[in-house]
Every structure is written in C-alpha cells, then in structure tokens.
Coordinates of C-alpha atoms and ligand atoms in Angstrom, one line a residue:
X1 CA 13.1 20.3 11.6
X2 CA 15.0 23.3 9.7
X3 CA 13.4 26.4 9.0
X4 CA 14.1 25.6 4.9
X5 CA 12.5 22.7 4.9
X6 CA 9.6 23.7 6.7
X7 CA 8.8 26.2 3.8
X8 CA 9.8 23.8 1.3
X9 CA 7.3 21.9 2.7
X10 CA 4.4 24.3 2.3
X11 CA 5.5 24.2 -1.3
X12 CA 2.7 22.0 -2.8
X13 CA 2.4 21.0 -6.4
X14 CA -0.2 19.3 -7.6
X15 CA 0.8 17.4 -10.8
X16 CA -2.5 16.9 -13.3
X17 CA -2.1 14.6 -15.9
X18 CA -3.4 15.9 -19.6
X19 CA -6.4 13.4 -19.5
X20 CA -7.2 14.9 -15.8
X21 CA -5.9 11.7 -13.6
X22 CA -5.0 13.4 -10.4
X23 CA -2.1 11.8 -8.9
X24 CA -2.7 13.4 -5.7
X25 CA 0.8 14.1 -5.7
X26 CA 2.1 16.5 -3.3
X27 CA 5.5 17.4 -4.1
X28 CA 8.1 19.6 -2.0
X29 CA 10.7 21.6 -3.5
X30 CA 13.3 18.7 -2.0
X31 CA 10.8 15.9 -2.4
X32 CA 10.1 14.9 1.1
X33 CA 7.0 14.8 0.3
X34 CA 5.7 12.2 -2.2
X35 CA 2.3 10.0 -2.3
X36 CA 3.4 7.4 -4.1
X37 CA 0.1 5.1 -3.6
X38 CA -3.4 5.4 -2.6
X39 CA -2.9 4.4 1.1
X40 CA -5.6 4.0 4.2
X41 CA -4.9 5.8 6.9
X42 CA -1.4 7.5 5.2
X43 CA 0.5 10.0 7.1
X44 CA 0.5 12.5 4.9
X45 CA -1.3 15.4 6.8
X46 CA 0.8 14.8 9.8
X47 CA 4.1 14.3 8.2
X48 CA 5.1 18.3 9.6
X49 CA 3.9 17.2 13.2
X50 CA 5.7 13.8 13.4
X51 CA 8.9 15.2 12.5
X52 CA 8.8 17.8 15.0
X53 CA 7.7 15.6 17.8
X54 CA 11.0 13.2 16.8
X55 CA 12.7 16.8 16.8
X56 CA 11.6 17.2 20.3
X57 CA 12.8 14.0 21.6
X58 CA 16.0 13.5 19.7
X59 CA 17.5 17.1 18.6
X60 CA 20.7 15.2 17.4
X61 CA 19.5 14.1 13.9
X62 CA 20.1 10.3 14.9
X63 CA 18.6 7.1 13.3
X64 CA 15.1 7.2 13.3
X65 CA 13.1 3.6 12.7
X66 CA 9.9 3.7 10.5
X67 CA 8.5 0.0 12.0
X68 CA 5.6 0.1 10.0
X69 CA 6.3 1.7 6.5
X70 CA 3.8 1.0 4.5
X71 CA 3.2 3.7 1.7
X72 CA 6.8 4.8 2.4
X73 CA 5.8 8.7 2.6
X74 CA 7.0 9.1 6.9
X75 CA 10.0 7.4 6.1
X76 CA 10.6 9.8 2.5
X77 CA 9.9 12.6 4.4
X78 CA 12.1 12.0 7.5
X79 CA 14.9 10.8 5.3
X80 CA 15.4 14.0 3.9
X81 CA 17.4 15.0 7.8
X82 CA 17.9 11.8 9.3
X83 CA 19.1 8.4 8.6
X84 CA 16.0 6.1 7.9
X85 CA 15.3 2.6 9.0
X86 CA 12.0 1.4 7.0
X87 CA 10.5 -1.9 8.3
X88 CA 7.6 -3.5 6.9
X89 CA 6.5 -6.9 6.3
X90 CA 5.5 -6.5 3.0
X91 CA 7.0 -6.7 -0.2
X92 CA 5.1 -3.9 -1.9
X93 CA 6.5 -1.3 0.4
X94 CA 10.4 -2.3 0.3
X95 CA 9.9 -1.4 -2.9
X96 CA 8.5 1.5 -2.0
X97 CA 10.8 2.2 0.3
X98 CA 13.7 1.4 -1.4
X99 CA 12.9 3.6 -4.5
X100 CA 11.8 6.7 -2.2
X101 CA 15.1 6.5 0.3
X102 CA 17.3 5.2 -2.1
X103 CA 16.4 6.6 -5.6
X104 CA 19.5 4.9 -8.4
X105 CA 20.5 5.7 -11.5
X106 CA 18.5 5.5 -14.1
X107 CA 19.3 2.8 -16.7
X108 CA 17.3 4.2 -19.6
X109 CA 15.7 7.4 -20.2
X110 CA 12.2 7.6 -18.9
X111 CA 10.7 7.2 -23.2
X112 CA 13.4 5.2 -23.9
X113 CA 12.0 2.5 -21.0
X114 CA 8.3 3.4 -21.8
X115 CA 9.1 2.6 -25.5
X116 CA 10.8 -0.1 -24.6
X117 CA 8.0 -1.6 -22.2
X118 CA 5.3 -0.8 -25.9
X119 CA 7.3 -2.7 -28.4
X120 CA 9.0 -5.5 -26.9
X121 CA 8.1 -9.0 -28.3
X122 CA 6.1 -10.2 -25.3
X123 CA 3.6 -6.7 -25.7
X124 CA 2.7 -7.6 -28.9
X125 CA 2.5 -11.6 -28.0
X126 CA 0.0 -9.9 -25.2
X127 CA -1.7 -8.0 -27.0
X128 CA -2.7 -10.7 -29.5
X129 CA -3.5 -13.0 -27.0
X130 CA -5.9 -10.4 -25.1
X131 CA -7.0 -8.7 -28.0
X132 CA -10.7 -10.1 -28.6
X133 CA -11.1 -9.7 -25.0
X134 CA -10.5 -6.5 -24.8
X135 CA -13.1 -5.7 -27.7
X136 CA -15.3 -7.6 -26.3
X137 CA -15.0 -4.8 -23.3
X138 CA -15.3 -2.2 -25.6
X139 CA -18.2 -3.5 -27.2
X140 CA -20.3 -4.1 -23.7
X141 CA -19.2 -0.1 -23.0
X142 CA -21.1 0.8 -25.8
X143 CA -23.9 -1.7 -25.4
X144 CA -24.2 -0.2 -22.1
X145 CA -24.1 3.8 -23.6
X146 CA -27.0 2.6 -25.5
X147 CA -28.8 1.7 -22.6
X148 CA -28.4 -1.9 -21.8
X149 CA -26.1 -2.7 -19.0
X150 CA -26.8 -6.4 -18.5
X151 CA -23.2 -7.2 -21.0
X152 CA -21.0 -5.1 -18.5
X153 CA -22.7 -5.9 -15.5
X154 CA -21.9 -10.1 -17.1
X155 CA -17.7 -9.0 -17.3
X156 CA -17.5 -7.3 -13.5
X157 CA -19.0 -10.4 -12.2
X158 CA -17.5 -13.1 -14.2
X159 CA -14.6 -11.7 -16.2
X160 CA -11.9 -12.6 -14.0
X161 CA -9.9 -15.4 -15.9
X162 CA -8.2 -17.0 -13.1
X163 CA -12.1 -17.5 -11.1
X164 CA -13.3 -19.2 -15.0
X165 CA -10.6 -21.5 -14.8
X166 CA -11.0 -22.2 -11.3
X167 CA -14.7 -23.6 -12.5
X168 CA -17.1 -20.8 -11.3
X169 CA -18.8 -20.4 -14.5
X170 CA -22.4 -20.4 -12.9
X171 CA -24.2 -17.0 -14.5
X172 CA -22.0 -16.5 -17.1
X173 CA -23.2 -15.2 -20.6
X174 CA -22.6 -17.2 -23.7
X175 CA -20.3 -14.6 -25.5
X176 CA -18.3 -13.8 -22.2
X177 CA -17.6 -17.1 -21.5
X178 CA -16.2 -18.2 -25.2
X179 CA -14.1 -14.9 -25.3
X180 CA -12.7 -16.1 -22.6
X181 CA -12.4 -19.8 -23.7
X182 CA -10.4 -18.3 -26.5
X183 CA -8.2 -16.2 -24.7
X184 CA -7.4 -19.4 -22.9
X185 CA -6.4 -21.0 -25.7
X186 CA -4.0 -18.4 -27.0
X187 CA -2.5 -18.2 -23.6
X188 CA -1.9 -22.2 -23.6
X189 CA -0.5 -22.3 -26.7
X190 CA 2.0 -19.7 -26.2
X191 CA 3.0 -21.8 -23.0
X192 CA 2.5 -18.8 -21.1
X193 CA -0.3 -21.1 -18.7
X194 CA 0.1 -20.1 -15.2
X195 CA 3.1 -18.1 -16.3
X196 CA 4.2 -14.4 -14.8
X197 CA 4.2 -13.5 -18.0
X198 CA 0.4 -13.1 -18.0
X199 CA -0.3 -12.6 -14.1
X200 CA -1.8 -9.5 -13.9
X201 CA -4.2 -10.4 -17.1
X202 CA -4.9 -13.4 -16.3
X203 CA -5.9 -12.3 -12.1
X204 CA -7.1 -9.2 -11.9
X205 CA -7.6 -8.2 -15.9
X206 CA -11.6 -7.0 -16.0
X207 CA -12.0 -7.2 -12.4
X208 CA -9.5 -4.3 -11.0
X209 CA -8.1 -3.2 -14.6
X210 CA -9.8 -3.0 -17.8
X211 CA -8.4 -6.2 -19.9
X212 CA -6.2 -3.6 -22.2
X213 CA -4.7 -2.2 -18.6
X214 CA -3.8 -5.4 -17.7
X215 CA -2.1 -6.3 -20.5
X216 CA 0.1 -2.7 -20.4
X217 CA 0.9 -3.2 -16.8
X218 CA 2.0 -7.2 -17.6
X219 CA 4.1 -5.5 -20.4
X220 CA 5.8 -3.1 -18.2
X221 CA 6.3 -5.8 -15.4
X222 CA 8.5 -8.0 -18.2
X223 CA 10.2 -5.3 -19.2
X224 CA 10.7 -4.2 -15.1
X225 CA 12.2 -8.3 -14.7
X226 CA 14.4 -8.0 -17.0
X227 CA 16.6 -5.1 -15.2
X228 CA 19.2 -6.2 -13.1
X229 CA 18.3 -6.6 -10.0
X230 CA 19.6 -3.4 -8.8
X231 CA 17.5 -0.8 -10.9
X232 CA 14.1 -2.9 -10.7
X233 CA 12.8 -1.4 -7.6
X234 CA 12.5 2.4 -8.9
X235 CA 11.2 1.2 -12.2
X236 CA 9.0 -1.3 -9.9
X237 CA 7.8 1.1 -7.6
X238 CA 6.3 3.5 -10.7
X239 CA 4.6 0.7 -11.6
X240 CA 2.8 0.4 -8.5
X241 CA 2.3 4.2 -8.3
X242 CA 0.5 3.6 -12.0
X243 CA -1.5 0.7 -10.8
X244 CA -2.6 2.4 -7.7
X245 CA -4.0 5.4 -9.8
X246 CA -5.7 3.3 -12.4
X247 CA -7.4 0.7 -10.1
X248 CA -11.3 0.6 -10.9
X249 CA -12.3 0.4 -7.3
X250 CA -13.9 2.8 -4.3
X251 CA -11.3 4.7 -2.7
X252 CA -8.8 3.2 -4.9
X253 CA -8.0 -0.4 -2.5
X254 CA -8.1 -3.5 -3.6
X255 CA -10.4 -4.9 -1.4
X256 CA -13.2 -4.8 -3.1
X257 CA -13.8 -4.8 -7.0
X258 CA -16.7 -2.7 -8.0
X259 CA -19.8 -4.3 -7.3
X260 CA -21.9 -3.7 -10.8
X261 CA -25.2 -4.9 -9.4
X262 CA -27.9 -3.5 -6.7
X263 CA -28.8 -5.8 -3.9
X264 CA -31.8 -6.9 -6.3
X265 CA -29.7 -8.0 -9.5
X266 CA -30.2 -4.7 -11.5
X267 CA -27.8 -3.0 -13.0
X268 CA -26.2 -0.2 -10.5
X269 CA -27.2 3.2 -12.8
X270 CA -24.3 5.1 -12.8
X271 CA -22.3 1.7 -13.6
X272 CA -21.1 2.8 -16.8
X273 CA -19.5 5.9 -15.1
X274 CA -18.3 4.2 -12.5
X275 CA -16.4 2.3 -14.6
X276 CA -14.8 4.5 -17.3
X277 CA -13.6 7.2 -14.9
X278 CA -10.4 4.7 -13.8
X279 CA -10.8 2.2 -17.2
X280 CA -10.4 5.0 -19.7
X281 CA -6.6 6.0 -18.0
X282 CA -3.6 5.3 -20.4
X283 CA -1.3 3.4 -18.5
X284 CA 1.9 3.9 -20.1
X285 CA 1.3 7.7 -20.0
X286 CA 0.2 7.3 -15.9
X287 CA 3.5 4.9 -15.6
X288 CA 5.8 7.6 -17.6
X289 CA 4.4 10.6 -15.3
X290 CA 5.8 8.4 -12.2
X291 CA 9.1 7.4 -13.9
X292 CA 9.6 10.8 -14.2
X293 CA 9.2 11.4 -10.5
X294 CA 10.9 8.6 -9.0
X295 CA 14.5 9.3 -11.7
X296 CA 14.5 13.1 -10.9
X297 CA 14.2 12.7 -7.0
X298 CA 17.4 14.0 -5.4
X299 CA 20.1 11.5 -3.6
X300 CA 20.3 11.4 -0.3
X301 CA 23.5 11.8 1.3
X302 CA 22.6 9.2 4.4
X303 CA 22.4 6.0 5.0
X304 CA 18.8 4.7 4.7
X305 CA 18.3 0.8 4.9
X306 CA 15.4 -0.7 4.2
X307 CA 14.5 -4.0 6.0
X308 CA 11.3 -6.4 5.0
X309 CA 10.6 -8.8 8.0
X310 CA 8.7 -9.3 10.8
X311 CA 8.7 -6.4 13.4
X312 CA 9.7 -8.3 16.5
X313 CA 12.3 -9.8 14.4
X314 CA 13.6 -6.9 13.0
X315 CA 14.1 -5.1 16.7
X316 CA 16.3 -7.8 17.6
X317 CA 18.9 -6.8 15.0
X318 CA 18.7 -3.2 16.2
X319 CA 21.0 -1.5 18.6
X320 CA 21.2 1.8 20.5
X321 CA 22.7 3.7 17.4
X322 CA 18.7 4.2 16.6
X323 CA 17.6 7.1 18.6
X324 CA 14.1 7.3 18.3
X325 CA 11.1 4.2 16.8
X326 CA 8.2 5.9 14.9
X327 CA 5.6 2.9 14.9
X328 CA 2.3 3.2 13.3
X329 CA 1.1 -0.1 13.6
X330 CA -2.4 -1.7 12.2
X331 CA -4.8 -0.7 14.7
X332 CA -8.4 -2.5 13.4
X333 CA -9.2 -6.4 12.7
X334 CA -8.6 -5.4 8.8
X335 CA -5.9 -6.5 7.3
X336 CA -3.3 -4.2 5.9
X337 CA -2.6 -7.6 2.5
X338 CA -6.0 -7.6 2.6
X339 CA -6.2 -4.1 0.7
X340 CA -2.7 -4.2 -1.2
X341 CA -2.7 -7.5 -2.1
X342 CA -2.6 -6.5 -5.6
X343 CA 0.5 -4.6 -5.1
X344 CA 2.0 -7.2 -3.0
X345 CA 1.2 -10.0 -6.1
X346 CA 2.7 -7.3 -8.8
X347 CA 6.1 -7.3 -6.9
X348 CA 6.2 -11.6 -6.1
X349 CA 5.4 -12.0 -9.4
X350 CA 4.7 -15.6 -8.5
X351 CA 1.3 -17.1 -9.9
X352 CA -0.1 -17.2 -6.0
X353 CA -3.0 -19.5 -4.9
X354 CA -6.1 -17.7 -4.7
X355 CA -8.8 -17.8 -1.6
X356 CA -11.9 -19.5 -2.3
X357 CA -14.9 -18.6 -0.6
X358 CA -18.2 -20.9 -0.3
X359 CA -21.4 -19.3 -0.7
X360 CA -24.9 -21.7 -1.1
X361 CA -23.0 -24.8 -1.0
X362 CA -20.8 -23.7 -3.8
X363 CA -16.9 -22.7 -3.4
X364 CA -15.9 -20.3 -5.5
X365 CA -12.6 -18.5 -5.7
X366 CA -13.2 -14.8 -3.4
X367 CA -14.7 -12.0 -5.1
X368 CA -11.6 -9.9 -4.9
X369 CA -9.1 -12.6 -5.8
X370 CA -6.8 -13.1 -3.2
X371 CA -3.9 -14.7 -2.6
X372 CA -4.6 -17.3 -0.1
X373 CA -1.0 -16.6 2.2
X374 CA -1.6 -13.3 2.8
X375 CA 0.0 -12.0 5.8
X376 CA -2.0 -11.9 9.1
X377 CA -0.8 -9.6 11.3
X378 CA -1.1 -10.0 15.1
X379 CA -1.6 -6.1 15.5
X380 CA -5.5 -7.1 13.6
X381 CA -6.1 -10.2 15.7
X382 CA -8.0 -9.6 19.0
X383 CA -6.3 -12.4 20.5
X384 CA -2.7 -11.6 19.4
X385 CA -2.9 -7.8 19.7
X386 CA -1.8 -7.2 23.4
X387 CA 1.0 -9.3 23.1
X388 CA 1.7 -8.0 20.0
X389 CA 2.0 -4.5 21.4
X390 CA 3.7 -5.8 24.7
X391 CA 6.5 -7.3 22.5
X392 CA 7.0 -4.1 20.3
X393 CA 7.5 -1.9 23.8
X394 CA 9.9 -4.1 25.0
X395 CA 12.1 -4.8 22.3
X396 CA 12.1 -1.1 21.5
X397 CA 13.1 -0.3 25.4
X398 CA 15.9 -2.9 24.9
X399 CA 18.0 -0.6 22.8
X400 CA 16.7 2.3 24.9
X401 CA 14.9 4.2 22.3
X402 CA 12.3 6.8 22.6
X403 CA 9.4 5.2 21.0
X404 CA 6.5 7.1 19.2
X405 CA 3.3 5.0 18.2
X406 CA 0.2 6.5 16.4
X407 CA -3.3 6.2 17.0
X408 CA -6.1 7.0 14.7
X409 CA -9.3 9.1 15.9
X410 CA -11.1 6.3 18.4
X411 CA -14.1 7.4 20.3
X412 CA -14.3 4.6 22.8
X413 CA -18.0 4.6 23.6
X414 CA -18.8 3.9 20.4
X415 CA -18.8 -0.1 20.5
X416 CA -18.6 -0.1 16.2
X417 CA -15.3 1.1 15.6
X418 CA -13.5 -1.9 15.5
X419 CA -10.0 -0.6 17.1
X420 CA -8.2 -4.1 18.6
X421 CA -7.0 -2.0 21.7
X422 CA -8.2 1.0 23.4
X423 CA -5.7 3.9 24.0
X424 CA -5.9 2.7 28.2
X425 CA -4.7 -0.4 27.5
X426 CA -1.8 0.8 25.4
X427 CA -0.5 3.6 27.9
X428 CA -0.9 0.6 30.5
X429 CA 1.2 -1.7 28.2
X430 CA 3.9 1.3 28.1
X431 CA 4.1 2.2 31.0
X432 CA 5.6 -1.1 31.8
X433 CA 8.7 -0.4 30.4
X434 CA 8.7 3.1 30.3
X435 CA 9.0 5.9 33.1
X436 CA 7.2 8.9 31.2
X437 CA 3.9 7.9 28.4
X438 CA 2.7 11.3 27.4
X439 CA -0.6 11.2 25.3
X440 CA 0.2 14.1 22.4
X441 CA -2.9 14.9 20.3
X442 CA -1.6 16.2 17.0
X443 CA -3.8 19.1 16.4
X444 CA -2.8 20.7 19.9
X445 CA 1.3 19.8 19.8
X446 CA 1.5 23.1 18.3
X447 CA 0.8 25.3 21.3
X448 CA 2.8 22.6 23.6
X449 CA 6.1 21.4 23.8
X450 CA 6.7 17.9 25.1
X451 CA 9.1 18.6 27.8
X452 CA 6.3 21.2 29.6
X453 CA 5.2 19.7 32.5
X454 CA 2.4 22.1 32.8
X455 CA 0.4 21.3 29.7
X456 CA -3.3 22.5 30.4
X457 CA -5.1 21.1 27.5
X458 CA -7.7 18.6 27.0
X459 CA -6.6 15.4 25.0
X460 CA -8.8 15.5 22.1
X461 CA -9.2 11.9 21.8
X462 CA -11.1 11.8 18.9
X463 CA -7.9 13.4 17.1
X464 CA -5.4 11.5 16.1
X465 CA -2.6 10.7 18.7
X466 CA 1.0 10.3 19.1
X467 CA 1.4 8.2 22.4
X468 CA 5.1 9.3 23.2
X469 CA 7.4 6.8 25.3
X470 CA 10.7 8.2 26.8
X471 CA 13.1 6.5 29.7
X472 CA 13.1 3.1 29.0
X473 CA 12.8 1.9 32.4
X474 CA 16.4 0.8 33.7
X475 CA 17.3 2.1 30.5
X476 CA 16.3 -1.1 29.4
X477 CA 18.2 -3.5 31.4
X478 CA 15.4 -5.1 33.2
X479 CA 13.0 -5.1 30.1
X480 CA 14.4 -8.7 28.6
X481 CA 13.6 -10.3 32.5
X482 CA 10.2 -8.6 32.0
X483 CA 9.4 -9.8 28.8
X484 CA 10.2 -13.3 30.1
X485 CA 7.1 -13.3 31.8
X486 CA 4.8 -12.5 28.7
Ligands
SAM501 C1 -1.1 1.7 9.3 S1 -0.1 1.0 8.1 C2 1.4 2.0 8.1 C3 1.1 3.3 7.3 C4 2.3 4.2 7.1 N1 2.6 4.9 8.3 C5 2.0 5.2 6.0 O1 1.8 6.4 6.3 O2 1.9 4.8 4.8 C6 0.5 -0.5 9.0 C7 1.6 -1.3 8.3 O3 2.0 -2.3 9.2 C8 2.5 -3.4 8.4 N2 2.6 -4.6 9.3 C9 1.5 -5.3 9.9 N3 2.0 -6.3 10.6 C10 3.3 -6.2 10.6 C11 4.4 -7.0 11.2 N4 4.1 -8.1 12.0 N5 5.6 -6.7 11.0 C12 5.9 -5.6 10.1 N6 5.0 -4.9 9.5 C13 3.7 -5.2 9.7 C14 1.5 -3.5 7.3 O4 2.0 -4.2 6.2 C15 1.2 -2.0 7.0 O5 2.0 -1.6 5.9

C-alpha cells in the first residue's frame, strides 16, 4: 500500500450526529474507510494489515477477490488501489457493495430525496394507518416514566403485528391488542394487506424499531423502489446504514429483540432506558447523514464488480486475471441471515414467510421474526464445513491464486468456543493443494515479512490470523483430479 494512503488512513473522523447517535463512522481522507453497518466480527481494525499482506503477495496491483463481503468495508478499502471482486451470498451486502465500490450519480439532492421520502402520498397514508399505534407507544413510555412498566413490557413482547396475525395472542393486554386490531383494519382497507408497502411496520415495527421508525423507514423504502433500478442501491444502502444505527437491540444485530422481562416475569429496571437510547433517533435525519456519505464518496477509476451467489459457484466463473482471494468465511455454527436478516428482508422487499417456533405445545411465530429461507451456510454446519473449506482451496488453486483466509482469536482447549474447524484442520486442508501455508498472526506481521524464512516468533493463536496459501500445487493443474475425490 502507498505511503499516502497509509496516512490518509490514520486520518479518522468520527462523525456525531446533533442528537449524539454515533455512527461509528470512520472516515479516511479518500474514503477507504467506511463502516457502513454494525457488523460481527467486521474487519475494520485489520483493514491496514490485510492490505499489506495482499501487498506482500501480489505487488502488481492485480484483481483482488473479497469471497466473503459482508459489511462491504475490506472490499471499500482495497478498492481504493486494486480492482475489487465482492462475493457474497446475500442480498444486503451487494447492495452494500455495490454502493461502496461503485458510488453513481446522484438523482436528487440529498433534502430534495429526504423531502421527498416525508411527503409523498404513501408517508402520510402510513402515518394514518400507524398513527394510534404509535401513541399508544408513546403513552406506555410515559406510563413507564411514572413508574409502571407492565404497558411496555406488554408491546416488546406482543407488539409485533405480523406474530398477532399469525394467532399468538396468548398474554396480550386488552388495549395493545385492539390498537393493533385497528391498525389492522386501516392496513386492509387501504389494500396494503401483506403488501411491501407496509413490510417493515407490519414485521419488525415495535419489536426492532419503534412503530414511528417503522413507518419512516417503510416511507424511505417506497420512495427507494421507485428509482430506476440503477440509482436504488446507494439510496438503498443508506437505508440500511440508518436501520443498522437505529435498531433497538444489544450490540445492534438482529438476532435478538430486546428481551423486556427478567427470567421471573418482572419488568427488567433499566427497561425504559434500554429502550429510548435507539427508539428516540430520528430516522430521516440518521438516513440524510448517510446519504450524504454514500453521494460525496469519490469514483473509482477501476473496475469493481460485485457478484451475489454462492461461493463455490462464483470461483467457477473466475480465471487467472484474479491475483490474490481474500476469504473470511463464517467460522461458528451461527448463522451470518441469522443476525442480518432484517437487512436482507429491507432489500427483498418481499412479504417472506416467517419461522415459527413451538414452545409448551404452542407454535408461535420466532421471537425475532425470521424469515423461514434464510440462507444456511455450509461454512456454520459441522457436517458440511470441511468440505466446504476443501472446495473453497481447490477452486481458488484452480485459477492459481494466492489465497488469504482469516481466522478469529480460537483458543482450542477451550471446548465452548464453538469454531466448526480448528486452525490444524485448515492448514491440513491447504496444504493439499498448496506447496507453502504460512500461519501469519496479525499483531506480529509487522516485524515480519512473509517471504523470511527465518521468522522466530511465536504464533499467537489467540490473535487473530491470516492463514496465507501460495503455489497452488501444479499450479493448479492437478487440483480438479483432486477434487474428484472429495
Ligand atoms: C465473517 S462474514 C464476512 C465479514 C466481512 N469480511 C466484513 O468485514 O464485513 C462471512 C460472510 O460470508 C457470507 N457467506 C456465508 N456462506 C456463504 C456462501 N456459501 N457463499 C457466499 N457467501 C457466504 C455471509 O453472508 C457473511 O456475509
């Protein structure tokens, strides 16, 4: 990496919005450096180290292949000197992906589009439609400022609309459940019923979102559909920026709505808190803060593309043109859609089925509301994940690329940490196909250069790792027979 950018990169803003949301932004002078969601296990602090291992292994500035994208931020931040290819299977980070490599024009002016997104017909249809409850949200808030929590405690458990219509009405209060009876009725008779219009309300309004977020973000999302095609994914992407920063959840996932009671049915104390820290954020202004960023990001001058599929399928459409394969693939039995399926549902726009989950004899639709396809990945199934791994080696030895996987801190004695694969049984899955697996540990690649034979340093394998792969063996010419035998 050039000595400019290296600088550029210890240039860190951190962006504060007026009502104090922090949008953990950390910008570079050139914007290589962009967090544009709330991601688990994100790159970010290693985004300096990575590029200098690739550096090391390919000093041409060839194609470099981000297989497992995700957030977007390794592919942004290599894109900036290097032609990207971003990979991921899911929907939420082309967008991403697409809007951080390839930023377009803008088609409005950031307040023209945020004005636009306020006053269109279908805000103010949502708004009347929502409206009683969102004071009804308003009104258990200050029921619970005055001490008596039971009214809020009543809308985190039951106010999801979707699990009411699904039947789960079990606990539910009187006045929750004819708010929502009502709101029902508006939505029916505006024929938005299992519409997109509504999606976001209608899912995950109360549970993730206050009611009155849910509404803004379904009003931005219309107005985000009706660009051609070919602006939505910047104005798209903001969106999910917004949704990842106003999401009422621990550590900002979507896993796992807040849980408002203690283990005995009382009201958690610090609740109310809890809840108005994320629930009190204005959307629109969050969503015209990220506008702003995504518009006023430079162009790039290469050619990025940005490919959603399946990664054994997408390294079948690869050739030798792509120098080196950064691959950071899921390493626990947790699903990546499990956590993002929000996002993933913002972006399809398309009314999914939701999980049910049976509890005492009675099926109810999953706590978090998910969609019922969501992607399983082999790199999270015990079963699948050697193959899984076996395949990725070999396809990437096919085109003779230098391969570069990631592994999170893993202390293998400890039985707990749920990691699919240890670190052994990767190096012995590489070294199958290729002649020279180096184990780097990021924290020491600064006082060692790859191509030193003498390194004299402990691995640190509680550190996180970058397993590098060079000399495809044969370059790669024997690595289709071998695979054969999988
Ligand atoms: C550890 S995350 C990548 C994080 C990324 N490096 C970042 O900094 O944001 C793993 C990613 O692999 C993706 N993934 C899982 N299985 C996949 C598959 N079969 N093909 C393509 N992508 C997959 C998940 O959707 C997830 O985004």
């Amino acid at each position: 990496m050039n000595e400019t950018l290296d600088k550029e990169y210890n240039f860190e803003k951190k962006i504060k919005t007026d009502n104090d949301i922090q949008l953990n932004l950390f910008q570079s002078a050139n914007n290589a450096t962009i967090r544009p969601i709330h991601y688990l296990g994100s790159k970010l602090r290693l985004l300096k180290t990575i590029s200098e291992v690739i550096d090391e292994v390919d000093d041409t500035s060839g194609v470099v292949c981000d297989l497992f994208s995700g957030s977007g931020t390794v592919a942004k931040y290599l894109s900036a000197y290097r032609p990207v290819i971003s990979v991921d299977i899911q929907e939420y980070s082309r967008v991403l992906c697409s809007a951080l490599l390839n930023p377009n024009e803008s088609k409005y002016s950031v307040s023209e589009f945020v004005e636009m997104c306020k006053n269109s017909n279908h805000s103010k249809l949502l708004k009347k439609c929502f409206i009683k409850l969102e004071q009804y949200e308003e009104k258990c808030i200050k029921e619970g400022a005055c001490g008596n929590l039971e009214p809020i405690c009543d809308l985190l458990d039951n106010g999801s609309i979707i699990t009411y219509e699904k039947g789960y009405r079990e606990d539910i209060s009187y006045q929750l459940s004819n708010t929502i009876e009502e709101c029902i009725k508006n939505i029916c008779e505006l024929k938005l019923n299992d519409r997109a219009q509504v999606l976001v309300t209608r899912y995950f309004g109360g549970l993730y979102f206050s009611y009155k977020q849910a509404v803004e973000i379904d009003c931005i999302l219309e107005q985000v559909f009706n660009l051609e095609p070919k602006y939505r994914d910047t104005y798209l992407a903001a969106l999910l920026s917004t949704a990842s920063d106003v999401v009422n959840t621990v550590g900002k996932q979507f896993a796992q709505p807040i849980k408002a009671r203690n283990s005995d049915g009382s009201p958690k104390k610090n609740i109310l808190k809890r809840l108005q820290k994320d629930r009190i954020i204005d959307v629109f202004e969050c969503y015209e803060k990220w506008l702003n960023i995504y518009l006023s990001q430079e162009k790039s001058n290469k050619n990025h593309k940005i490919i959603k599929g399946d990664y054994a399928d997408v390294l079948e459409t690869l050739d030798d043109t792509v120098k080196v394969v950064y691959a950071d693939p899921p390493y626990t039995r947790y699903h990546y859609s499990r956590y993002y399926h929000v996002l993933e549902t913002i972006c399809l726009r398309d009314n999914p089925e939701v999980s049910m989950n049976k509890a005492h004899g009675i099926s109810r639709v999953s706590r978090g509301v998910y969609r019922k396809q969501r992607h399983q990945s082999p790199f999270s199934i015990k079963s699948e994940s050697y193959n899984a791994f076996d395949v990725m080696f070999q396809k990437v030895s096919r085109i003779n690329a230098t391969l570069i996987l990631s592994y999170s801190p893993f202390d293998e004695t400890k039985e707990s940490t749920p990691r699919v694969l240890t670190i052994s049984q990767i190096e012995e899955i590489a070294k199958k196909y290729y002649t020279s697996v180096e184990i780097v540990s990021v924290g020491e690649f600064s006082h060692s250069k790859l191509n030193h034979n003498d390194k004299n340093f402990e691995i640190n394998y509680n550190a996180e790792i970058l397993i590098v792969c060079k000399n495809a063996i044969n370059g790669g010419e024997n690595n289709e027979k071998h695979n054969r035998k999988i």
